PDB file of C-alpha atoms in Angstrom:
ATOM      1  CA  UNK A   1      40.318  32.213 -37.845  1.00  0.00           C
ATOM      2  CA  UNK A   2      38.879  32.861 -34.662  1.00  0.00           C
ATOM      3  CA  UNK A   3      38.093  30.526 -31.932  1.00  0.00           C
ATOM      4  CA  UNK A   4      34.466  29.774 -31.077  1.00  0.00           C
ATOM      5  CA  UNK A   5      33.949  29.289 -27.154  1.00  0.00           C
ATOM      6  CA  UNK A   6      30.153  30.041 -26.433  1.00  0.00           C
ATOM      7  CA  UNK A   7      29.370  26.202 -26.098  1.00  0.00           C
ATOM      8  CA  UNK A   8      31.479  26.079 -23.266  1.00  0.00           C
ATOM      9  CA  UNK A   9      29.502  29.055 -21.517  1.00  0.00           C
ATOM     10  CA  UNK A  10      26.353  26.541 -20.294  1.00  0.00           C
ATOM     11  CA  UNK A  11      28.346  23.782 -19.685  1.00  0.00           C
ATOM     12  CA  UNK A  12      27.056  21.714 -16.694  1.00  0.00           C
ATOM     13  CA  UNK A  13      29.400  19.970 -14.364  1.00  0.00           C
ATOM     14  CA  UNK A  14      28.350  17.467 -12.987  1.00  0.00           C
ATOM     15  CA  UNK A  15      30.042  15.022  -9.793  1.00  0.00           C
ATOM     16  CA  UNK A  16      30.871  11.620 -10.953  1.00  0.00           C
ATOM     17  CA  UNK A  17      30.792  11.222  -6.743  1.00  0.00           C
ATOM     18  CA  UNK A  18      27.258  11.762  -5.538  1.00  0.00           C
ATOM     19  CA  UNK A  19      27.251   9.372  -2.489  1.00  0.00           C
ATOM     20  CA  UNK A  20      30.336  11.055  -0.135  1.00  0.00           C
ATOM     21  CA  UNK A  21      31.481   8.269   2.016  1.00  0.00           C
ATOM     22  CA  UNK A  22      34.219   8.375   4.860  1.00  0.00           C
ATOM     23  CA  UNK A  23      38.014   7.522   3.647  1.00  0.00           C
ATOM     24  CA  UNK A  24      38.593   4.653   5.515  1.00  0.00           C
ATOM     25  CA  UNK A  25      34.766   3.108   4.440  1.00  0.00           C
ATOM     26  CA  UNK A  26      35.140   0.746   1.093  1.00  0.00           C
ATOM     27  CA  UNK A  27      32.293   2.649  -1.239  1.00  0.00           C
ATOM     28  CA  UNK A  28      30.833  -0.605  -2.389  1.00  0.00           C
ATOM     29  CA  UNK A  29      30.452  -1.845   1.092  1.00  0.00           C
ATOM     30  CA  UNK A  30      28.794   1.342   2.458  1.00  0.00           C
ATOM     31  CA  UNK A  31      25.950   0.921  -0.728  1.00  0.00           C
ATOM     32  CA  UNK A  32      25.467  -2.897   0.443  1.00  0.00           C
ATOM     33  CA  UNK A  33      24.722  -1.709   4.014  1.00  0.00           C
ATOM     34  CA  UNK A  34      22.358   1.468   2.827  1.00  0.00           C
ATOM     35  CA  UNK A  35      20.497  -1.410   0.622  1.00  0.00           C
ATOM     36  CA  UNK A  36      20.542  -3.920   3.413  1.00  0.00           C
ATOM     37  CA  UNK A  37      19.068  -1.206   5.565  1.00  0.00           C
ATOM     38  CA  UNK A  38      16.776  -0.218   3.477  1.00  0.00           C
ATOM     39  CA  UNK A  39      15.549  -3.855   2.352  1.00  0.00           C
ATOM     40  CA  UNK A  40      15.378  -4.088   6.597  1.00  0.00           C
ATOM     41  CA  UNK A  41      13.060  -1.087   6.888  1.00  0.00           C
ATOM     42  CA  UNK A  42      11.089  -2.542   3.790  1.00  0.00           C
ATOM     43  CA  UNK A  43      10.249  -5.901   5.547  1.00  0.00           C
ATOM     44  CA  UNK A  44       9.659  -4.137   9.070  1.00  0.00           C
ATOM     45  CA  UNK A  45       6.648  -2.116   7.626  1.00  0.00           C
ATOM     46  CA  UNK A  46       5.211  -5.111   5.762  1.00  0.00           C
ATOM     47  CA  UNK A  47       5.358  -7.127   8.735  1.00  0.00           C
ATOM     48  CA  UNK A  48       3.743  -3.948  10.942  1.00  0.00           C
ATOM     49  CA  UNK A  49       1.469  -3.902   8.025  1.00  0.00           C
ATOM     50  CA  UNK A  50       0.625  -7.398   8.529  1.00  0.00           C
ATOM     51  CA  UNK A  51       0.248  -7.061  12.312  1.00  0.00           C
ATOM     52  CA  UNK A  52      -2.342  -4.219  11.478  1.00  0.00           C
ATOM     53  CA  UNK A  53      -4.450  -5.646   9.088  1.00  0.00           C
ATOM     54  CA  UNK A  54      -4.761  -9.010  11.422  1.00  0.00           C
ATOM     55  CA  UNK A  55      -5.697  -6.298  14.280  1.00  0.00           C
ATOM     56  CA  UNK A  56      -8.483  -4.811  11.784  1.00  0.00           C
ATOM     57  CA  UNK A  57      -9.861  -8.055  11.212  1.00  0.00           C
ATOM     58  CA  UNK A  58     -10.322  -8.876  14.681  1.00  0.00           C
ATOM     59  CA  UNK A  59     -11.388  -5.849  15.942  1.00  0.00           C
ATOM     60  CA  UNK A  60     -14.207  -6.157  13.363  1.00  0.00           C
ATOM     61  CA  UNK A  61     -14.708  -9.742  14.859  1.00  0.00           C
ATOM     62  CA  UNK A  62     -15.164  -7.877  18.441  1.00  0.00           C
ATOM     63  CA  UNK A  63     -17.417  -5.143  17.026  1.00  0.00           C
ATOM     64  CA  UNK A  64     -19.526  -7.689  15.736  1.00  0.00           C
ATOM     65  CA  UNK A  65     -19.686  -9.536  18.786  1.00  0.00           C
ATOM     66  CA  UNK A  66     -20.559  -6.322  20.677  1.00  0.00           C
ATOM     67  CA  UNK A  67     -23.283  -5.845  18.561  1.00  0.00           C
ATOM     68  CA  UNK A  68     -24.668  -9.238  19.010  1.00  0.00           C
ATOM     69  CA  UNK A  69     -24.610  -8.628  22.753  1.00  0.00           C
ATOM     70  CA  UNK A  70     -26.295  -5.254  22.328  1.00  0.00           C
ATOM     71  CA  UNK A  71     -28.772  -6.555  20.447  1.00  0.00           C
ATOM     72  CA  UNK A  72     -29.530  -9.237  22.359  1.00  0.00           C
ATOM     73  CA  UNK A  73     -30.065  -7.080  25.808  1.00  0.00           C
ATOM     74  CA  UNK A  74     -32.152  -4.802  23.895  1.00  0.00           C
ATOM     75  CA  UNK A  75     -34.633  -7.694  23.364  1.00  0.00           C
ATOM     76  CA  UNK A  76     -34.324  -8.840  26.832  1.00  0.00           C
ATOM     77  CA  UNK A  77     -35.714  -8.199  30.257  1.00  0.00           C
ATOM     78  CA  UNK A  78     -33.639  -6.188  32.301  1.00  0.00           C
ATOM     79  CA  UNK A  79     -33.767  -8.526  34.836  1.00  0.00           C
ATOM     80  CA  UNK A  80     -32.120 -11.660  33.202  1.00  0.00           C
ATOM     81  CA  UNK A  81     -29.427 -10.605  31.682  1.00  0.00           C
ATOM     82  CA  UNK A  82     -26.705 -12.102  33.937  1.00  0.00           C
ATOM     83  CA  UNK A  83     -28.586 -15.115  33.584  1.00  0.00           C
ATOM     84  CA  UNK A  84     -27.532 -15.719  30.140  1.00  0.00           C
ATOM     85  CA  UNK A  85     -23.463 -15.345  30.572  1.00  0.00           C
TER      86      UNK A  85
END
């Protein structure tokens, strides 16, 4: 009786150790300081986010504004517009 062997032709292999750490680095520690880092960089761009989308709102304030002002020296005389500042 003759030994079968093709299922071990397509065999994948795969690494049981896909995050290569340093020897003297405890594994466990280095994936608490990749999550901490990454948690870090997560609550950096929602704070930048933050800071952006407060700029947005008061830029649109300003733009307003501007427009206001615009307005209000197109309906004016030339003459007086320092007057009203």
């Amino acid at each position: 009786m003759p030994l079968d062997y093709s299922k071990w032709d397509n065999i994948e292999i795969s690494d049981d150790e896909d995050i290569e750490v340093h020897p003297n680095v405890d594994k466990r520690s280095f994936i608490k300081w990749n999550q901490e880092a990454i948690h870090q960089r997560r609550a950096e761009r929602r704070s930048k986010i933050k800071q952006l989308q407060e700029r947005i709102q008061i830029n649109e304030r300003v733009i307003e504004q501007i427009g206001n002002i615009l307005e209000g020296l197109d309906h004016t005389d030339p003459s007086n517009i320092f007057q009203s500042f």
